PDB file of C-alpha atoms and ligand atoms in Angstrom:
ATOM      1  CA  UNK F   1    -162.460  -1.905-184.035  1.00  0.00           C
ATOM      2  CA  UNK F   2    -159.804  -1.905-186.648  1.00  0.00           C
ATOM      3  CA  UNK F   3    -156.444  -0.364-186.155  1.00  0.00           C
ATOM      4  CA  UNK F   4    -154.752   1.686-189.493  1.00  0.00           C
ATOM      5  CA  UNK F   5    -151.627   2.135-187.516  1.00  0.00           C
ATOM      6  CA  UNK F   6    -148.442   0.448-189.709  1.00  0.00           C
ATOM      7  CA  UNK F   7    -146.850  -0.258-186.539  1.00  0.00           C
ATOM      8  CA  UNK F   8    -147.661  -0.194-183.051  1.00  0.00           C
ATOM      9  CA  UNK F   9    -145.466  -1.420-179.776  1.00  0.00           C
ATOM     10  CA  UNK F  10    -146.150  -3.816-177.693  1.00  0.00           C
ATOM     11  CA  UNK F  11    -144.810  -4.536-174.008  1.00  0.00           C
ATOM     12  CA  UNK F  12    -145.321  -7.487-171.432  1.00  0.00           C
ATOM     13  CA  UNK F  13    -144.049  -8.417-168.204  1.00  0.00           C
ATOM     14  CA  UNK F  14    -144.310 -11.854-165.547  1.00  0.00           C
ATOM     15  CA  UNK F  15    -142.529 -12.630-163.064  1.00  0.00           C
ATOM     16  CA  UNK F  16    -142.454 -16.217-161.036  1.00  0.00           C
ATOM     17  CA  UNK F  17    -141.412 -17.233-157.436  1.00  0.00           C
ATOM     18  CA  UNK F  18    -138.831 -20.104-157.160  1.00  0.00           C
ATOM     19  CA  UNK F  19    -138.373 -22.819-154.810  1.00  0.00           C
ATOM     20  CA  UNK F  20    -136.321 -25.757-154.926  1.00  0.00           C
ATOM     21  CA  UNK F  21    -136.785 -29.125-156.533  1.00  0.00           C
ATOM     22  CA  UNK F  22    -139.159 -26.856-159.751  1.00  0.00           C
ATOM     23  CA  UNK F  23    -138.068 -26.788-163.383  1.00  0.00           C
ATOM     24  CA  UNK F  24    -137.282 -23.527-164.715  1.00  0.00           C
ATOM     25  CA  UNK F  25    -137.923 -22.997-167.936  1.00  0.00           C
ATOM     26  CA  UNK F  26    -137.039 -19.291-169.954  1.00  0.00           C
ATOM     27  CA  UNK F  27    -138.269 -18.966-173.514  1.00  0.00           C
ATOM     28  CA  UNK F  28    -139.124 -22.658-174.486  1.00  0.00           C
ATOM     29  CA  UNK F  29    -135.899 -23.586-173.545  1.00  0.00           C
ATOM     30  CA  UNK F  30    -134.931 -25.051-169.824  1.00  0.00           C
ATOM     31  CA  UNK F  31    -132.836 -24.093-168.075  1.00  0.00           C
ATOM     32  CA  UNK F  32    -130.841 -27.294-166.929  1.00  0.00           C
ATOM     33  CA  UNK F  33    -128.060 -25.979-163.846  1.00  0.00           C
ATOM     34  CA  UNK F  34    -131.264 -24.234-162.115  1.00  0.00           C
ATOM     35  CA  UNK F  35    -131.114 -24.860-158.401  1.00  0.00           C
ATOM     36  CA  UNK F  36    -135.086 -23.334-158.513  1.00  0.00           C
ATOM     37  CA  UNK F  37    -137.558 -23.306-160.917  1.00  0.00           C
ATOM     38  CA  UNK F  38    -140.982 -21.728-160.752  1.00  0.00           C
ATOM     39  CA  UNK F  39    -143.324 -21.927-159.141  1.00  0.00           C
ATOM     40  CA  UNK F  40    -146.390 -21.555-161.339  1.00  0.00           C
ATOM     41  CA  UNK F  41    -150.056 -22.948-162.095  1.00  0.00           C
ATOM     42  CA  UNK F  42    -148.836 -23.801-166.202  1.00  0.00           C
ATOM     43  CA  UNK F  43    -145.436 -24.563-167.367  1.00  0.00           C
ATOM     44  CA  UNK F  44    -143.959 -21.532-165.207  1.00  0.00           C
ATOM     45  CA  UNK F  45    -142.279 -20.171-168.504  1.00  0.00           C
ATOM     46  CA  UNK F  46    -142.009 -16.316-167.267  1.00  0.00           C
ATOM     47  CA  UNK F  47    -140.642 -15.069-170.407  1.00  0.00           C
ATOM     48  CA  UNK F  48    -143.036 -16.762-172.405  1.00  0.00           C
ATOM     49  CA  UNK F  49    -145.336 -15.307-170.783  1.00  0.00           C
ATOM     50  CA  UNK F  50    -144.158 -11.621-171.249  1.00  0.00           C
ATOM     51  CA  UNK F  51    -143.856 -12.242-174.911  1.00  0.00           C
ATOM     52  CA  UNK F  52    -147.552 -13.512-175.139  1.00  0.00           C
ATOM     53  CA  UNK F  53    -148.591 -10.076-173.309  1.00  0.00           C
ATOM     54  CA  UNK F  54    -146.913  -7.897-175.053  1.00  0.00           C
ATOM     55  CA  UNK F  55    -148.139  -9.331-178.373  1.00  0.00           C
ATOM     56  CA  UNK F  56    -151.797  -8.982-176.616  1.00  0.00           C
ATOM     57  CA  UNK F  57    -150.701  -5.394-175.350  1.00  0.00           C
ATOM     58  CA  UNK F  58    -149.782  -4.751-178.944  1.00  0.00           C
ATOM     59  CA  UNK F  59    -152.783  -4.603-180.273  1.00  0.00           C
ATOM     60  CA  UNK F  60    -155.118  -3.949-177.199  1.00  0.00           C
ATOM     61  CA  UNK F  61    -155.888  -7.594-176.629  1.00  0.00           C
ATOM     62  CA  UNK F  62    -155.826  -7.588-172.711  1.00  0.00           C
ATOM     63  CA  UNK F  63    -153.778 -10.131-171.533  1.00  0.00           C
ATOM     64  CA  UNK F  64    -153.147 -13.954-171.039  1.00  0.00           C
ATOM     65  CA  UNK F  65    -154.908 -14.363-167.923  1.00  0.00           C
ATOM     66  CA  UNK F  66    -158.302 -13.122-169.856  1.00  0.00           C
ATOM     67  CA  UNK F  67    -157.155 -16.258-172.403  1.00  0.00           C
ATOM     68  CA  UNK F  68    -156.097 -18.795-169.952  1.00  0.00           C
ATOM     69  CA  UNK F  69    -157.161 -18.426-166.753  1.00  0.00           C
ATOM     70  CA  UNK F  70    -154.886 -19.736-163.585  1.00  0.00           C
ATOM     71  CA  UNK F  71    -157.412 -20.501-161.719  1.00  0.00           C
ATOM     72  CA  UNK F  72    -158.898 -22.937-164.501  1.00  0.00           C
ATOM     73  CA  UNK F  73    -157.824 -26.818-164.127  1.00  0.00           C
ATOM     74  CA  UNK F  74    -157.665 -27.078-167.436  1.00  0.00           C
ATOM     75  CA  UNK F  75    -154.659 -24.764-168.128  1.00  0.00           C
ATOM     76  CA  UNK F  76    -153.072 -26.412-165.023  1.00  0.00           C
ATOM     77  CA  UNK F  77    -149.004 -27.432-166.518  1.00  0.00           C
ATOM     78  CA  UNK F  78    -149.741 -25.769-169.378  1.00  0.00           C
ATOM     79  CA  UNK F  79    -147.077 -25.348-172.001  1.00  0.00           C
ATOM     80  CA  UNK F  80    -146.589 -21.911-172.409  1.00  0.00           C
ATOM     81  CA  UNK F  81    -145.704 -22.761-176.318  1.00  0.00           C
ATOM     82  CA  UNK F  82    -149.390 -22.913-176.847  1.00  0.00           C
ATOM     83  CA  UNK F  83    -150.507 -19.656-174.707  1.00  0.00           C
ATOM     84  CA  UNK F  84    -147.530 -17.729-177.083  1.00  0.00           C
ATOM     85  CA  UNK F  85    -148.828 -19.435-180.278  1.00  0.00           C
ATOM     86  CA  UNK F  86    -153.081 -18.698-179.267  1.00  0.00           C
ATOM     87  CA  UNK F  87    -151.766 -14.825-178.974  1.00  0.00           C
ATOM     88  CA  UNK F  88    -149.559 -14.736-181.816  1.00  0.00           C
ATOM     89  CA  UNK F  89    -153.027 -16.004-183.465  1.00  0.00           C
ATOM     90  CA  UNK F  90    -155.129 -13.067-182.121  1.00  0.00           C
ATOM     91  CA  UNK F  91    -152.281 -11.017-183.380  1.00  0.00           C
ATOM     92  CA  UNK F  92    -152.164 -12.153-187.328  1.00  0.00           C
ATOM     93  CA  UNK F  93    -155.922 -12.668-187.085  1.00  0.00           C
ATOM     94  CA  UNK F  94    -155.787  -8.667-187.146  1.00  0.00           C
ATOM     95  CA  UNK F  95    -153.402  -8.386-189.754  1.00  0.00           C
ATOM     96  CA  UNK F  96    -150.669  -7.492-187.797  1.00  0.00           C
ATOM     97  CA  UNK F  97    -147.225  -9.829-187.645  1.00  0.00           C
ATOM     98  CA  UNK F  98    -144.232  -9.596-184.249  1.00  0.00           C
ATOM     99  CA  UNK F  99    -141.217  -7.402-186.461  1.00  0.00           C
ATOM    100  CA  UNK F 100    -138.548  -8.016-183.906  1.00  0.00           C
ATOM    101  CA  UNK F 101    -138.663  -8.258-180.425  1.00  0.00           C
ATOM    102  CA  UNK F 102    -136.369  -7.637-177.165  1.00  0.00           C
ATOM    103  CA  UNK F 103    -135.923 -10.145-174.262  1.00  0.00           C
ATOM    104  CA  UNK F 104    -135.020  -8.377-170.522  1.00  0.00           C
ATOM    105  CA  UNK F 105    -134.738 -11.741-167.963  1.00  0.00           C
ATOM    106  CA  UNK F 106    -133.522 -10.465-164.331  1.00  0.00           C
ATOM    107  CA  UNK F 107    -132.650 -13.701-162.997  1.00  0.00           C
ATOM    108  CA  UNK F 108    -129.475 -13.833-160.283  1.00  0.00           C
ATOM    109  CA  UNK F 109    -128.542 -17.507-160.629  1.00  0.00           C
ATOM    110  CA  UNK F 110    -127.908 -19.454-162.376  1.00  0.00           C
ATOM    111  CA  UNK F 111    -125.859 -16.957-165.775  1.00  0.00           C
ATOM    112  CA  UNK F 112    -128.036 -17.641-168.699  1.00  0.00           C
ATOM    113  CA  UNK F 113    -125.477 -16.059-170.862  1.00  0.00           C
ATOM    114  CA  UNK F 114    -124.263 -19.838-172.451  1.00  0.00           C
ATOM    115  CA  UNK F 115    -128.441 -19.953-173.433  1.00  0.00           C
ATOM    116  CA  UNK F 116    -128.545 -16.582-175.113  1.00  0.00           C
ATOM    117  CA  UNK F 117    -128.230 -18.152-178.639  1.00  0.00           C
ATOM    118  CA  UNK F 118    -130.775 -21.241-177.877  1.00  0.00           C
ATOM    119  CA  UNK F 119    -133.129 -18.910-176.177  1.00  0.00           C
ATOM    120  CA  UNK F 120    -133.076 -16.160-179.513  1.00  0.00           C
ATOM    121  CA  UNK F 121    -133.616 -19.059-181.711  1.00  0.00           C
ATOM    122  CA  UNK F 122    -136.297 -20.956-179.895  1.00  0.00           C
ATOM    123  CA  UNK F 123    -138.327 -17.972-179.614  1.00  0.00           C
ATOM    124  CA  UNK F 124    -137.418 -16.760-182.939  1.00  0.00           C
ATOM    125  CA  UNK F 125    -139.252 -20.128-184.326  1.00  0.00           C
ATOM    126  CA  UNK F 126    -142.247 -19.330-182.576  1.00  0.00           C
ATOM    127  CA  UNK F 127    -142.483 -15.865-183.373  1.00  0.00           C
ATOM    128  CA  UNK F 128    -141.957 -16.700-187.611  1.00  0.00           C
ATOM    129  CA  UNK F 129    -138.754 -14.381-187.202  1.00  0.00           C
ATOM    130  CA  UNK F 130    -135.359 -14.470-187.771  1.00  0.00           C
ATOM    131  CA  UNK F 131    -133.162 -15.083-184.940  1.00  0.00           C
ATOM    132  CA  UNK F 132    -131.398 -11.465-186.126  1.00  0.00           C
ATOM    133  CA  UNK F 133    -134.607  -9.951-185.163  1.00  0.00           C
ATOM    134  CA  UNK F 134    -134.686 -11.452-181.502  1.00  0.00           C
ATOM    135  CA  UNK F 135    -132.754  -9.413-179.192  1.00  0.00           C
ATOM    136  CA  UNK F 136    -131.986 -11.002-175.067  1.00  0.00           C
ATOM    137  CA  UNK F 137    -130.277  -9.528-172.141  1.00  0.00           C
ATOM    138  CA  UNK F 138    -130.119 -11.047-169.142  1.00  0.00           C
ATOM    139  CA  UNK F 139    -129.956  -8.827-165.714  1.00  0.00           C
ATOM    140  CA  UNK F 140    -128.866  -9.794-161.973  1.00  0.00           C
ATOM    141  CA  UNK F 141    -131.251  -8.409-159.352  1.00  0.00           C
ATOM    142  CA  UNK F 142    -127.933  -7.930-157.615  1.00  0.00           C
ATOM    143  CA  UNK F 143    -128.993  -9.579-154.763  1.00  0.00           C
ATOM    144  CA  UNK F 144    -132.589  -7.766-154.204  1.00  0.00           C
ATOM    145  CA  UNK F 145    -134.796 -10.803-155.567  1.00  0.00           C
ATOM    146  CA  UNK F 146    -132.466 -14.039-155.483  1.00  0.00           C
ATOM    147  CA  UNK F 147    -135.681 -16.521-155.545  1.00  0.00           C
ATOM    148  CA  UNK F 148    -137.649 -14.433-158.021  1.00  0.00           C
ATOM    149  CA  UNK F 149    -137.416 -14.128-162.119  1.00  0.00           C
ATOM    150  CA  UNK F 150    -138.589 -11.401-163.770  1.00  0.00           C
ATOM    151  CA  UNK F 151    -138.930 -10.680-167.436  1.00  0.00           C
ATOM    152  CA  UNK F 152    -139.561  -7.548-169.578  1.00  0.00           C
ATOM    153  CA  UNK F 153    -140.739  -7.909-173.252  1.00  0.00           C
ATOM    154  CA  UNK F 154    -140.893  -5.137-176.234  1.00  0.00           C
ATOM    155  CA  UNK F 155    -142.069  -6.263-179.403  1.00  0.00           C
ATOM    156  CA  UNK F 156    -142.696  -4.046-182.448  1.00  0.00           C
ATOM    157  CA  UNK F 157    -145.794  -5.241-184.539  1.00  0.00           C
ATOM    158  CA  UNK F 158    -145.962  -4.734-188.519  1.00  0.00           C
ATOM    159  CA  UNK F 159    -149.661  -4.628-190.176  1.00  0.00           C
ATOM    160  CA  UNK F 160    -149.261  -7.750-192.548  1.00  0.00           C
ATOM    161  CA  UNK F 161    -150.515  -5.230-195.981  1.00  0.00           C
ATOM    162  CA  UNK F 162    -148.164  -1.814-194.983  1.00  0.00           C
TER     163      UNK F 162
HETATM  164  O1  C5P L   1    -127.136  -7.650-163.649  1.00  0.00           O
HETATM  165  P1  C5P L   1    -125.705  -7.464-164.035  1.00  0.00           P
HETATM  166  O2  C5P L   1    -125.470  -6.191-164.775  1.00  0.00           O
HETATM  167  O3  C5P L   1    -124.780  -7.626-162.889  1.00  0.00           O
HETATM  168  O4  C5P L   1    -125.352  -8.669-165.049  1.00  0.00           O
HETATM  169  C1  C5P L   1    -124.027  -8.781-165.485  1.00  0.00           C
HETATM  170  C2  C5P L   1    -123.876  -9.758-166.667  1.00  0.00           C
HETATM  171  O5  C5P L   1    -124.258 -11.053-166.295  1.00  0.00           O
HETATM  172  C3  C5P L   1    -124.690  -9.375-167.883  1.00  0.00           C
HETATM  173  O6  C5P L   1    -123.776  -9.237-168.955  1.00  0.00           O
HETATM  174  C4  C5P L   1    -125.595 -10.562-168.145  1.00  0.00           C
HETATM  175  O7  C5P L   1    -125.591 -10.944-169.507  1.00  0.00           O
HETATM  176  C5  C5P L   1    -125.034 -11.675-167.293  1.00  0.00           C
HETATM  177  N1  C5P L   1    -126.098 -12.463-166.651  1.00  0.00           N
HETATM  178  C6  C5P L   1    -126.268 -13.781-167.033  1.00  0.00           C
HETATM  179  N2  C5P L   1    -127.215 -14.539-166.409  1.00  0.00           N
HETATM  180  C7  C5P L   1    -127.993 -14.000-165.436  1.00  0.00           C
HETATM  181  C8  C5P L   1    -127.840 -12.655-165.072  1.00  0.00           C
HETATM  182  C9  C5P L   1    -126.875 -11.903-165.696  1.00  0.00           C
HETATM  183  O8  C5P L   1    -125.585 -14.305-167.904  1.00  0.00           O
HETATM  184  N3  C5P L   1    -128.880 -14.816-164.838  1.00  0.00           N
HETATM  185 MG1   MG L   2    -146.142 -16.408-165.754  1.00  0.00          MG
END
C-alpha cells in the first residue's frame, strides 16, 4: 500500500562476532589496524548492514535477510555495497529518498576515530547524500563485548514529490 507520510524514520541494527586472521570492514571502508574482523556469511560489513535495514525499516520493507538470505550460497562473500544499493532501490522505487542519516559503531579496538571522515563520505556516496548529512560516532563497549561490533543506524526518509 502507498504511504502519504512526507517523512518517516527509519532504524537498523547488526552486529558481527570477530576472530582473528578476518577482515573487518565498517561502512565500505576497511578497517586496516584490525586485529579481528568478522565473522560473517557476506562481506561481514555490520554497519552496512544496519544502514540497509533501516532504509527497509523505513518504509516497512522487512529486512535484508528476507532480500538476501545467509543461508543462500549465492550471497556467500557478498559485498554489502550491493545489499545497501538493492534497498536503497526498494526505497526510491516508493518515492521516498535517505535525507540524512546517523552512524552508532560500538567497537572497543581498534579507535576508528582517524576513519570518521572516510567512513561519512563512503557512505555518503552510496546513499546520493552529502557527506554534511552523514553523521558517525563511534562507542567502546568498555570492555563488555571486546570480540563483538555492533552498529545502530537512524535514517530519516524524504518522499521524492513533498
Ligand atoms: O565508548 P567511549 O565513550 O569510551 O569512547 C570514547 C571515544 O573513543 C569516543 O569519542 C569515540 O569517538 C572514540 N572511539 C573510537 N573508536 C572506537 C571506539 C571509540 O575512536 N572503536
Ligand atoms: Mg551483518
Amino acid at each position: 500500500m502507498k504511504s502519504f507520510l512526507a517523512y518517516r524514520i527509519g532504524y537498523g541494527e547488526d552486529a558481527h562476532r570477530l576472530a582473528a586472521g578476518l577482515p573487518l570492514v565498517l561502512g565500505g571502508v576497511a578497517v586496516a589496524h584490525a586485529e579481528y574482523g568478522a565473522v560473517a556469511h557476506s562481506d561481514g560489513d555490520a554497519l552496512l548492514h544496519a544502514v540497509a535495514d533501516a532504509l527497509l525499516s523505513g518504509l516497512a520493507l522487512g529486512d535484508i535477510g528476507q532480500y538476501f538470505p545467509d543461508t543462500a550460497a549465492e550471497w556467500r562473500g557478498l559485498d554489502s555495497r550491493l545489499i545497501l544499493a538493492r534497498a536503497l532501490e526498494l526505497v526510491r522505487e516508493r518515492g521516498y529518498q535517505p535525507v540524512n542519516v546517523a552512524l552508532v559503531v560500538t567497537l572497543d579496538r581498534p579507535k576508528l576515530g582517524p576513519l570518521r571522515a572516510e567512513i561519512a563520505r563512503t557512505v555518503a556516496g552510496l546513499l546520493g547524500l552529502p557527506e554534511t548529512e552523514v553523521g558517525v560516532s563511534f562507542k567502546t563497549s568498555e570492555g563488555l563485548a571486546p570480540e563483538h561490533v555492533q552498529t545502530r543506524v537512524t535514517v530519516l526518509l524524504e518522499r521524492a514529490d513533498v
